[in-house]
């Protein structure tokens, strides 16, 4: 199922800056020279499909991929404008640092970037943890959105 987020009612993320500072995590836009490092990490920790989507986000100018780093090492990523315009994802955080709010911070970085680009809404395709998106950014289920944009995709 796909979910929709109204960017005009996106709450201000007051939690992430303090939580990231306390955890020693930096959230920032990825840089093009980091392409192979980031896509390799995504493929290793998540999937080749997500690495392909991340490549597209990294190829945009400016890149529409945000990363989380700790001690100059990659610990999470989030993309938008990868598989379709106005879409958020893929996104993932290393298992060893989950629970620190990194996913939330990356989500807000991407959604605020989309809002700055002029989008009124964003679609979160094929949502996994729906309760997280509902609670965090007020995402709502899009009726009849399954199987969605990934229907008929080649087996990876």
mmCIF file of C-alpha atoms in Angstrom:
data_model
loop_
_atom_site.group_PDB
_atom_site.id
_atom_site.type_symbol
_atom_site.label_atom_id
_atom_site.label_comp_id
_atom_site.label_asym_id
_atom_site.label_seq_id
_atom_site.Cartn_x
_atom_site.Cartn_y
_atom_site.Cartn_z
ATOM 1 C CA UNK A 1 0.000 0.000 0.000
ATOM 2 C CA UNK A 2 1.149 3.537 -0.753
ATOM 3 C CA UNK A 3 0.751 6.412 1.690
ATOM 4 C CA UNK A 4 0.282 10.140 1.140
ATOM 5 C CA UNK A 5 1.797 12.970 3.180
ATOM 6 C CA UNK A 6 0.430 16.511 3.048
ATOM 7 C CA UNK A 7 3.572 18.646 3.065
ATOM 8 C CA UNK A 8 1.641 21.829 3.821
ATOM 9 C CA UNK A 9 0.760 20.406 7.240
ATOM 10 C CA UNK A 10 4.160 18.808 7.859
ATOM 11 C CA UNK A 11 5.035 19.394 11.512
ATOM 12 C CA UNK A 12 8.302 21.072 12.428
ATOM 13 C CA UNK A 13 10.764 18.440 13.574
ATOM 14 C CA UNK A 14 11.838 19.729 16.959
ATOM 15 C CA UNK A 15 13.168 16.349 18.171
ATOM 16 C CA UNK A 16 15.770 15.349 15.596
ATOM 17 C CA UNK A 17 18.426 18.077 15.934
ATOM 18 C CA UNK A 18 18.922 17.461 19.660
ATOM 19 C CA UNK A 19 18.687 13.675 19.342
ATOM 20 C CA UNK A 20 21.210 13.595 16.489
ATOM 21 C CA UNK A 21 23.630 15.848 18.374
ATOM 22 C CA UNK A 22 23.367 13.642 21.456
ATOM 23 C CA UNK A 23 23.969 10.494 19.363
ATOM 24 C CA UNK A 24 26.885 12.068 17.473
ATOM 25 C CA UNK A 25 25.049 11.679 14.164
ATOM 26 C CA UNK A 26 25.117 14.138 11.262
ATOM 27 C CA UNK A 27 22.303 14.285 8.708
ATOM 28 C CA UNK A 28 23.257 15.861 5.387
ATOM 29 C CA UNK A 29 22.754 15.767 1.651
ATOM 30 C CA UNK A 30 24.983 13.161 -0.003
ATOM 31 C CA UNK A 31 27.787 14.327 -2.269
ATOM 32 C CA UNK A 32 28.298 12.911 -5.796
ATOM 33 C CA UNK A 33 31.822 11.595 -5.043
ATOM 34 C CA UNK A 34 30.203 9.359 -2.395
ATOM 35 C CA UNK A 35 28.016 7.558 -4.963
ATOM 36 C CA UNK A 36 29.826 4.202 -5.039
ATOM 37 C CA UNK A 37 30.363 4.108 -1.288
ATOM 38 C CA UNK A 38 26.693 4.847 -0.572
ATOM 39 C CA UNK A 39 25.204 2.532 -3.204
ATOM 40 C CA UNK A 40 27.576 -0.265 -2.145
ATOM 41 C CA UNK A 41 26.527 0.173 1.476
ATOM 42 C CA UNK A 42 22.833 0.186 0.527
ATOM 43 C CA UNK A 43 23.258 -2.997 -1.559
ATOM 44 C CA UNK A 44 25.139 -4.729 1.272
ATOM 45 C CA UNK A 45 22.747 -3.728 4.072
ATOM 46 C CA UNK A 46 19.436 -3.704 2.190
ATOM 47 C CA UNK A 47 19.122 -4.734 -1.477
ATOM 48 C CA UNK A 48 20.368 -4.293 -5.036
ATOM 49 C CA UNK A 49 16.987 -2.772 -5.917
ATOM 50 C CA UNK A 50 17.358 -0.076 -3.284
ATOM 51 C CA UNK A 51 20.932 0.528 -4.438
ATOM 52 C CA UNK A 52 19.590 1.119 -7.967
ATOM 53 C CA UNK A 53 17.008 3.610 -6.685
ATOM 54 C CA UNK A 54 19.704 5.326 -4.643
ATOM 55 C CA UNK A 55 21.848 5.661 -7.773
ATOM 56 C CA UNK A 56 19.037 7.601 -9.456
ATOM 57 C CA UNK A 57 18.640 9.899 -6.436
ATOM 58 C CA UNK A 58 22.407 10.458 -6.355
ATOM 59 C CA UNK A 59 22.391 11.332 -10.068
ATOM 60 C CA UNK A 60 20.075 14.293 -9.601
ATOM 61 C CA UNK A 61 21.480 17.786 -9.206
ATOM 62 C CA UNK A 62 21.507 18.378 -6.333
ATOM 63 C CA UNK A 63 21.333 14.782 -5.130
ATOM 64 C CA UNK A 64 18.022 13.812 -3.552
ATOM 65 C CA UNK A 65 19.723 11.376 -1.205
ATOM 66 C CA UNK A 66 20.376 12.274 2.415
ATOM 67 C CA UNK A 67 22.739 10.333 4.632
ATOM 68 C CA UNK A 68 23.339 9.846 8.329
ATOM 69 C CA UNK A 69 26.956 9.609 9.414
ATOM 70 C CA UNK A 70 28.608 8.829 12.723
ATOM 71 C CA UNK A 71 32.371 9.109 13.141
ATOM 72 C CA UNK A 72 32.532 9.740 9.357
ATOM 73 C CA UNK A 73 30.901 6.369 8.652
ATOM 74 C CA UNK A 74 27.574 5.811 6.927
ATOM 75 C CA UNK A 75 24.812 4.611 9.264
ATOM 76 C CA UNK A 76 21.659 5.481 7.312
ATOM 77 C CA UNK A 77 20.215 6.930 4.128
ATOM 78 C CA UNK A 78 16.971 8.229 2.677
ATOM 79 C CA UNK A 79 16.082 9.220 -0.875
ATOM 80 C CA UNK A 80 13.317 10.934 -2.744
ATOM 81 C CA UNK A 81 12.714 11.451 -6.462
ATOM 82 C CA UNK A 82 14.229 8.005 -7.087
ATOM 83 C CA UNK A 83 11.621 5.777 -8.735
ATOM 84 C CA UNK A 84 9.052 8.491 -9.428
ATOM 85 C CA UNK A 85 8.655 12.247 -9.008
ATOM 86 C CA UNK A 86 7.073 13.159 -5.700
ATOM 87 C CA UNK A 87 7.943 9.834 -4.084
ATOM 88 C CA UNK A 88 9.869 9.297 -0.840
ATOM 89 C CA UNK A 89 12.119 6.272 -0.461
ATOM 90 C CA UNK A 90 13.978 4.074 -0.201
ATOM 91 C CA UNK A 91 15.288 4.617 3.306
ATOM 92 C CA UNK A 92 17.162 2.530 5.833
ATOM 93 C CA UNK A 93 19.227 2.676 9.003
ATOM 94 C CA UNK A 94 21.966 0.283 10.101
ATOM 95 C CA UNK A 95 20.604 -2.208 12.644
ATOM 96 C CA UNK A 96 23.295 -1.302 15.174
ATOM 97 C CA UNK A 97 21.991 2.270 15.554
ATOM 98 C CA UNK A 98 18.247 1.814 15.207
ATOM 99 C CA UNK A 99 16.160 3.444 17.920
ATOM 100 C CA UNK A 100 18.191 6.670 18.011
ATOM 101 C CA UNK A 101 15.769 8.621 15.794
ATOM 102 C CA UNK A 102 17.966 8.517 12.694
ATOM 103 C CA UNK A 103 15.145 7.290 10.444
ATOM 104 C CA UNK A 104 12.929 10.116 11.653
ATOM 105 C CA UNK A 105 15.643 12.718 11.012
ATOM 106 C CA UNK A 106 16.271 11.370 7.501
ATOM 107 C CA UNK A 107 12.532 11.339 6.753
ATOM 108 C CA UNK A 108 12.179 14.984 7.744
ATOM 109 C CA UNK A 109 15.286 15.953 5.741
ATOM 110 C CA UNK A 110 13.756 14.456 2.593
ATOM 111 C CA UNK A 111 10.218 15.736 3.123
ATOM 112 C CA UNK A 112 11.442 19.258 3.859
ATOM 113 C CA UNK A 113 13.567 19.102 0.707
ATOM 114 C CA UNK A 114 10.520 18.067 -1.327
ATOM 115 C CA UNK A 115 8.510 20.873 0.239
ATOM 116 C CA UNK A 116 11.264 23.357 -0.710
ATOM 117 C CA UNK A 117 11.106 22.003 -4.282
ATOM 118 C CA UNK A 118 7.464 23.054 -4.407
ATOM 119 C CA UNK A 119 5.689 19.777 -3.788
ATOM 120 C CA UNK A 120 2.406 19.964 -1.891
ATOM 121 C CA UNK A 121 2.266 16.211 -1.243
ATOM 122 C CA UNK A 122 4.598 13.240 -1.283
ATOM 123 C CA UNK A 123 3.886 9.563 -1.788
ATOM 124 C CA UNK A 124 5.566 6.924 0.320
ATOM 125 C CA UNK A 125 5.517 3.877 -1.909
ATOM 126 C CA UNK A 126 4.935 0.355 -0.661
ATOM 127 C CA UNK A 127 5.085 1.355 3.019
ATOM 128 C CA UNK A 128 6.518 -1.078 5.547
ATOM 129 C CA UNK A 129 6.146 0.451 9.030
ATOM 130 C CA UNK A 130 2.890 2.317 8.373
ATOM 131 C CA UNK A 131 2.314 3.280 12.022
ATOM 132 C CA UNK A 132 5.655 5.135 12.081
ATOM 133 C CA UNK A 133 4.685 7.280 9.076
ATOM 134 C CA UNK A 134 1.134 7.838 10.331
ATOM 135 C CA UNK A 135 2.347 9.001 13.745
ATOM 136 C CA UNK A 136 5.426 10.948 12.628
ATOM 137 C CA UNK A 137 4.169 12.885 9.585
ATOM 138 C CA UNK A 138 0.416 12.216 9.434
ATOM 139 C CA UNK A 139 0.668 9.879 6.439
ATOM 140 C CA UNK A 140 -2.608 8.372 5.234
ATOM 141 C CA UNK A 141 -3.231 5.262 3.203
ATOM 142 C CA UNK A 142 -4.019 5.808 -0.493
ATOM 143 C CA UNK A 143 -7.018 3.626 -1.405
ATOM 144 C CA UNK A 144 -6.512 1.139 -4.247
ATOM 145 C CA UNK A 145 -2.773 1.860 -4.389
ATOM 146 C CA UNK A 146 -1.633 -1.770 -4.282
ATOM 147 C CA UNK A 147 0.266 -3.134 -6.127
ATOM 148 C CA UNK A 148 1.429 0.391 -6.999
ATOM 149 C CA UNK A 149 4.381 1.596 -9.014
ATOM 150 C CA UNK A 150 6.390 -1.606 -8.508
ATOM 151 C CA UNK A 151 3.757 -3.851 -10.151
ATOM 152 C CA UNK A 152 5.286 -6.054 -12.819
ATOM 153 C CA UNK A 153 8.866 -5.275 -11.816
ATOM 154 C CA UNK A 154 11.507 -7.812 -12.837
ATOM 155 C CA UNK A 155 12.554 -10.259 -10.131
ATOM 156 C CA UNK A 156 15.805 -9.079 -8.579
#
